[in-house]
mmCIF file of C-alpha atoms in Angstrom:
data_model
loop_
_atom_site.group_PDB
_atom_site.id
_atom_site.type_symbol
_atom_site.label_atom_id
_atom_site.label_comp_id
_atom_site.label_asym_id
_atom_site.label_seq_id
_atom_site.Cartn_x
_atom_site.Cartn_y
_atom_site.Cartn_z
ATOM 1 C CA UNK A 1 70.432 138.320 39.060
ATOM 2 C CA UNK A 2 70.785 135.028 36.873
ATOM 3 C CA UNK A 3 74.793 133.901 37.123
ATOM 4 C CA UNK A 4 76.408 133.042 33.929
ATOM 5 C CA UNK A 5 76.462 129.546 34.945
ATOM 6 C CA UNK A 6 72.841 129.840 35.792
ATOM 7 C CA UNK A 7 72.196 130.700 32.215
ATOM 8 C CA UNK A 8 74.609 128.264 30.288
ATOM 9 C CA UNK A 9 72.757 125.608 32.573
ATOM 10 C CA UNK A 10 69.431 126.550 31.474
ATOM 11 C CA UNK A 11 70.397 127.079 27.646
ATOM 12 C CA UNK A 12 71.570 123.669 27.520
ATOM 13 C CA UNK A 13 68.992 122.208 29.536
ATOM 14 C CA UNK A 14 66.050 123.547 27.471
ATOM 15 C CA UNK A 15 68.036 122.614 24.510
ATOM 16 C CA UNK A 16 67.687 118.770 25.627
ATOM 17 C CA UNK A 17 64.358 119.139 26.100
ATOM 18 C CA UNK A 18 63.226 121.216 23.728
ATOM 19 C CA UNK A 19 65.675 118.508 21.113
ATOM 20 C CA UNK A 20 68.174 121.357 20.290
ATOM 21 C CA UNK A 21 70.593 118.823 20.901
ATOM 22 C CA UNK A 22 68.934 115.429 19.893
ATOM 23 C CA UNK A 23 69.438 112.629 22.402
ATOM 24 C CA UNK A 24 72.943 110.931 21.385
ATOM 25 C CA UNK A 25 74.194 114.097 19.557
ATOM 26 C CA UNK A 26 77.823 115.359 21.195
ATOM 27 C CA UNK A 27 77.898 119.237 22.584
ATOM 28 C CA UNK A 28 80.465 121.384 22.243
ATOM 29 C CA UNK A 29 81.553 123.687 24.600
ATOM 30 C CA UNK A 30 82.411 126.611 22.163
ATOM 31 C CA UNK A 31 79.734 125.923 20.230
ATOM 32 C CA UNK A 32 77.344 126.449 23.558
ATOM 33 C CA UNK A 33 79.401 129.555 24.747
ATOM 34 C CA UNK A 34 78.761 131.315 21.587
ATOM 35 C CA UNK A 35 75.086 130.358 21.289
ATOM 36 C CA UNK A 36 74.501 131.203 25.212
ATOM 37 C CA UNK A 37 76.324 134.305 25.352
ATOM 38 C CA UNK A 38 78.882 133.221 28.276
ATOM 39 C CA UNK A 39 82.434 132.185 28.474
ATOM 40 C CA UNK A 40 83.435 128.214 28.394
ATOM 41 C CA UNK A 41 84.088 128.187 32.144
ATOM 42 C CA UNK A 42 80.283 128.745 33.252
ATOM 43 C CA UNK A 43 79.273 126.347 30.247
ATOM 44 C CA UNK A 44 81.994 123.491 31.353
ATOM 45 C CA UNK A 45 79.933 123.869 34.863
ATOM 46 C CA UNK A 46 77.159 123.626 33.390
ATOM 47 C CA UNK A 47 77.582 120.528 31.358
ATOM 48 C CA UNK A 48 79.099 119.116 34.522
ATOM 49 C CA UNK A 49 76.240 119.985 36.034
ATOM 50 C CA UNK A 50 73.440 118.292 33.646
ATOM 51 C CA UNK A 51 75.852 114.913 33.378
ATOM 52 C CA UNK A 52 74.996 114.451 37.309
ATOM 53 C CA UNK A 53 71.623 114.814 36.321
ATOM 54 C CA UNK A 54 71.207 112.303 33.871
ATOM 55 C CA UNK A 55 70.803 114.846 30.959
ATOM 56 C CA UNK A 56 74.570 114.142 29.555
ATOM 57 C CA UNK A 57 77.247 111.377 29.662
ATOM 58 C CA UNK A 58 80.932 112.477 30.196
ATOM 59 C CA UNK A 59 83.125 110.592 27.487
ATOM 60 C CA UNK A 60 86.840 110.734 28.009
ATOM 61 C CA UNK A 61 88.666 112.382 24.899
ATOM 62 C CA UNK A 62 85.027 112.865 23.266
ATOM 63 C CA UNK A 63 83.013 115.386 25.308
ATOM 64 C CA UNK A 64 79.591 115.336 26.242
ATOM 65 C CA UNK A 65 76.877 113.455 25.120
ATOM 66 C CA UNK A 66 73.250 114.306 25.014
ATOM 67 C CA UNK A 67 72.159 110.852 27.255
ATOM 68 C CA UNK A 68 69.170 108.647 25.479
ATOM 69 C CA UNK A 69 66.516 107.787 27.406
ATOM 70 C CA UNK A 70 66.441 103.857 27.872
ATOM 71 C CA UNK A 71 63.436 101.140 28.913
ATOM 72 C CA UNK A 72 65.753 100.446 31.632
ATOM 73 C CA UNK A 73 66.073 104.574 32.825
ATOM 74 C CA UNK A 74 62.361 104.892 32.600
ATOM 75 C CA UNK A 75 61.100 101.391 34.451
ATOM 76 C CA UNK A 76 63.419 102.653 37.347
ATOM 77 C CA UNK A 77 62.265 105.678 37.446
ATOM 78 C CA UNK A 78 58.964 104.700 37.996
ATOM 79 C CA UNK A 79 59.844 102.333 40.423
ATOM 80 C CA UNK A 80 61.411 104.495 42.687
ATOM 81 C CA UNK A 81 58.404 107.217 41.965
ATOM 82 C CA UNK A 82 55.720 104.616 42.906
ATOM 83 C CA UNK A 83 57.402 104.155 46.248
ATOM 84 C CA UNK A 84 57.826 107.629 47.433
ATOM 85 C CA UNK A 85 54.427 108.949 45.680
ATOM 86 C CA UNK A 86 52.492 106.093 47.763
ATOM 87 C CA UNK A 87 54.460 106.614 50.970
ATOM 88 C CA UNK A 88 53.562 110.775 50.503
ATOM 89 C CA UNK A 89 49.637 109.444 49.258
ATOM 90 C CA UNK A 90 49.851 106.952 52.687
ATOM 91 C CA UNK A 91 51.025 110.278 55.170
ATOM 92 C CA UNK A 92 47.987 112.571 53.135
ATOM 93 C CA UNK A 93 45.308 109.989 53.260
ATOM 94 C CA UNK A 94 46.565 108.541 57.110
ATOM 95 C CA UNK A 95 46.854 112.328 58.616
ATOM 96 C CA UNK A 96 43.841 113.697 56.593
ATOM 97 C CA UNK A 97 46.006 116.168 55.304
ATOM 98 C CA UNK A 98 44.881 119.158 52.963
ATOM 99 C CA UNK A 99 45.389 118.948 49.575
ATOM 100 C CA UNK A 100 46.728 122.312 48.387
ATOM 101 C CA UNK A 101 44.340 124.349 46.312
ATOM 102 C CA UNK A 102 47.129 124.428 43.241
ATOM 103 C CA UNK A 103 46.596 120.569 42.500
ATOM 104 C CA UNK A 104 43.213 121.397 41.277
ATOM 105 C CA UNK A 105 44.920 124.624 39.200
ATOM 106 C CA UNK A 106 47.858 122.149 37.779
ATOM 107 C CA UNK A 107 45.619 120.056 36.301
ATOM 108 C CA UNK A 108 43.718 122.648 34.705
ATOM 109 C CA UNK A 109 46.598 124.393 33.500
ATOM 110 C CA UNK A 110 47.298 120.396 31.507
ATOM 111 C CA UNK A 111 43.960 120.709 30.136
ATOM 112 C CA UNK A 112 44.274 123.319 28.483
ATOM 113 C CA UNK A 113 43.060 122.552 24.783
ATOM 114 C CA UNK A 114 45.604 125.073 23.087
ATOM 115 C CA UNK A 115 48.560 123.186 24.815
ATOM 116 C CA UNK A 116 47.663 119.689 24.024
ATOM 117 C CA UNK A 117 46.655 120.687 20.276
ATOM 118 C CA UNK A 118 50.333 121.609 20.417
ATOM 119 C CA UNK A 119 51.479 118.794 21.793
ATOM 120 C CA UNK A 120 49.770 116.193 19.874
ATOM 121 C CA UNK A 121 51.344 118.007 16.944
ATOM 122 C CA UNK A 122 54.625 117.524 18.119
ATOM 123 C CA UNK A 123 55.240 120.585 19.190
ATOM 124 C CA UNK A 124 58.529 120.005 21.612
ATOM 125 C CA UNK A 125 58.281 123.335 23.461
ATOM 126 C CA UNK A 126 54.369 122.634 24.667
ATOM 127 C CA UNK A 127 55.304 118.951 25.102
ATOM 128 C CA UNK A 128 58.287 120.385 27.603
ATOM 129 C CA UNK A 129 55.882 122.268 29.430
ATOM 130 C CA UNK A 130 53.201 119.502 29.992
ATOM 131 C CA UNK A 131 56.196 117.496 31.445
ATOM 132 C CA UNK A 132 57.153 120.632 33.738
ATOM 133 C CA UNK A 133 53.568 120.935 34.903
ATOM 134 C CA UNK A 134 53.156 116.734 35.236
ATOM 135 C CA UNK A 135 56.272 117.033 37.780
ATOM 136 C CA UNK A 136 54.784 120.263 39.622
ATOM 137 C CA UNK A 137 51.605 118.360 39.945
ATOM 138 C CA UNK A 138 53.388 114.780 41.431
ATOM 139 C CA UNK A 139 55.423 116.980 43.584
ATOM 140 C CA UNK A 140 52.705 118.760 45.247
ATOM 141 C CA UNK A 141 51.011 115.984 46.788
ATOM 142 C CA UNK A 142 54.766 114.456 47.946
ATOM 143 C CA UNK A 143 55.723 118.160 49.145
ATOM 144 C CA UNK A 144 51.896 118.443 51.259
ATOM 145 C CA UNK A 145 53.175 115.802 53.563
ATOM 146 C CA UNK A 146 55.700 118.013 55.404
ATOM 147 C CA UNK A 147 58.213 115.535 55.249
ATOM 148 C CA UNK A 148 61.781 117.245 53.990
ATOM 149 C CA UNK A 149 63.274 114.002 53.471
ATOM 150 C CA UNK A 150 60.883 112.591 51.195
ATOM 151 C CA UNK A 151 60.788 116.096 49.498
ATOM 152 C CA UNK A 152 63.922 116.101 49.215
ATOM 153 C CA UNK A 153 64.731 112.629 47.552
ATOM 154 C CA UNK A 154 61.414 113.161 44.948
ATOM 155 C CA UNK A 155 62.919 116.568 44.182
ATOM 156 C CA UNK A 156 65.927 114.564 43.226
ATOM 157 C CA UNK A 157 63.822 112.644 40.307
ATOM 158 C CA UNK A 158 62.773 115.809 38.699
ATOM 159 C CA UNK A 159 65.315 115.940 35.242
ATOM 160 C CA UNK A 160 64.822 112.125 34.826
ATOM 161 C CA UNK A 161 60.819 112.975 35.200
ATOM 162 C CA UNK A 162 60.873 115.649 32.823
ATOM 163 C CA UNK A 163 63.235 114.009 30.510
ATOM 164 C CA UNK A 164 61.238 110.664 30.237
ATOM 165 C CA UNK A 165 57.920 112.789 30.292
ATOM 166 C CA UNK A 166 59.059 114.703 27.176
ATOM 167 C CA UNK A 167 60.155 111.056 25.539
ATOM 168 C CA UNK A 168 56.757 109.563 26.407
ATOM 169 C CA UNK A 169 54.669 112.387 24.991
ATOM 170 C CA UNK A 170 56.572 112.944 21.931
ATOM 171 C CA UNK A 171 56.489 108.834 21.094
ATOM 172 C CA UNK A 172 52.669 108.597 21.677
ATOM 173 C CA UNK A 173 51.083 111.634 22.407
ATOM 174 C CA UNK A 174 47.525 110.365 21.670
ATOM 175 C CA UNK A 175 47.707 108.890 25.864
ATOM 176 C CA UNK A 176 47.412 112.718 26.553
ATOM 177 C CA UNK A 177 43.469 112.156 27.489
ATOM 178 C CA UNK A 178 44.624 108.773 29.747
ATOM 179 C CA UNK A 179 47.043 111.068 31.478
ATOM 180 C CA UNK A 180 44.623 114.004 31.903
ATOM 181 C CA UNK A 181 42.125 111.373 33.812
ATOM 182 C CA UNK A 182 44.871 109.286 35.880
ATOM 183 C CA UNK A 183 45.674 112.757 37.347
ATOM 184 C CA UNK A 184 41.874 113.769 37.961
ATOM 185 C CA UNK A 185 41.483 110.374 39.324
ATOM 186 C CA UNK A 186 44.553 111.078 41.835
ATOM 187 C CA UNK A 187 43.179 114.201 42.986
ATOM 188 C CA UNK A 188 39.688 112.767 43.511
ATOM 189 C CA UNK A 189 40.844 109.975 45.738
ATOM 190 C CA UNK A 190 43.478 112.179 47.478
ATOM 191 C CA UNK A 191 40.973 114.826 48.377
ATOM 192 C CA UNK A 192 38.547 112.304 49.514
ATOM 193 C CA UNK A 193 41.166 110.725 51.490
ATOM 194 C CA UNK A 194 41.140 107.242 49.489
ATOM 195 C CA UNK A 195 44.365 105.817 49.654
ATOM 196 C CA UNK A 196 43.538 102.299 47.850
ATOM 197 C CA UNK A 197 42.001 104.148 44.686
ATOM 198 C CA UNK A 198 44.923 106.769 44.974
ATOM 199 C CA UNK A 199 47.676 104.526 45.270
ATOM 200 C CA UNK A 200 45.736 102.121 42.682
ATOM 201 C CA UNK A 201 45.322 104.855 40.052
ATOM 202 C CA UNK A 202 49.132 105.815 40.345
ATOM 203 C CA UNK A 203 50.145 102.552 39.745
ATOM 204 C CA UNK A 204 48.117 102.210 36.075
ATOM 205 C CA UNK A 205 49.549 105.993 35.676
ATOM 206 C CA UNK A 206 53.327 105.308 35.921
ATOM 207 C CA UNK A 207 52.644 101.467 34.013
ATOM 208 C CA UNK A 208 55.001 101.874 30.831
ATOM 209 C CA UNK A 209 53.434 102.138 27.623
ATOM 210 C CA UNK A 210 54.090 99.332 25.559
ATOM 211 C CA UNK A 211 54.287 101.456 22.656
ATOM 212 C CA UNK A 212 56.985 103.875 24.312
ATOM 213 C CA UNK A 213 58.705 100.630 25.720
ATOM 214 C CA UNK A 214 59.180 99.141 22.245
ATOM 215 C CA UNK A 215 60.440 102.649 20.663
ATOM 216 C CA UNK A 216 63.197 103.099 23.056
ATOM 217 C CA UNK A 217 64.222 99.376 23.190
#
């Protein structure tokens, strides 16, 4: 059974993503009660919640703010994913590890022509779901390893993934056929065992767009 804090997180959540609540508008914890269908206390979690995140900022005597994705946020990011992506492709390629049979489904699921016609249009709710899928696909190569720690820390980079994924997408959505072959290209290599190519490709994958750069500057 979903908890009511459960749900107020996951309202507000898909809000962000879906723009609801456009990055640098203030929530308000009535308003979300009311529109969720729970009582303030399971919302005020939730917001509390989202803040550690990196969805929200806290502001004393002003509430919560939807938090804007910065240049800074999203070079990071990537940073910190290009170490613990090569470090899981190093363990795959090193060990000769199988790659599990959903990477192949993931990226079909991306291809899917309906869904990127939708998210070349703009549509925000397909866009949200390419970024869900893009972080399901990363993960599963990172999770194949067997190492919990590393799991565990990548797991932790999954609202700023999603949250810069949706940015990226909706600011130039035309890369949608780069992205669709970096990740065939990191599958290829991976399942062949090619760490160079693999760890190679992700590096052009998570290179920031200097289009996306200069919007969020």
């Amino acid at each position: 059974m979903v908890t009511a804090r459960e749900r107020a997180y996951e309202w507000v959540k898909e809000g962000i993503l879906l723009g609801r609540y456009p990055e640098g508008s203030f929530v308000e914890e009535k308003v979300l009660s009311e529109e969720a269908g729970v009582s303030r206390t399971p919302v005020r979690e939730a917001l509390h919640r989202l803040a550690a995140e990196g969805f929200l900022d806290m502001l004393p005597r002003r509430g919560a703010q939807v938090r804007r994705v910065t240049v800074g946020e999203m070079i990071e990011t990537y940073e910190m994913r290009q170490v613990l992506e090569i470090h899981g492709f190093s363990a795959l390629c090193g060990k000769r590890l199988t790659i599990p049979p959903e990477q192949a489904e993931l990226v079909a699921e991306m291809e899917d022509p309906e869904r990127l016609k939708r998210c070349r249009a703009g549509d925000r709710e397909a866009i949200a779901e390419h970024a869900k899928l893009d972080f399901r696909f990363h993960f599963g190569f990172v999770r194949a390893t067997g190492n919990t720690v590393l799991t565990d820390l990548f797991r932790s980079l999954q609202p700023r993934h999603q949250r810069i994924g949706v940015s990226a997408v909706t600011i130039r959505p035309e890369r949608l056929p780069i992205i669709t072959h970096e990740h065939n290209s990191l599958l290829n290599a991976l399942s062949a065992h090619d760490f160079e190519r693999a760890a190679g490709t992700l590096r052009t994958h998570l290179n920031p767009d200097d289009t996306v750069v200069s919007h969020l500057r």
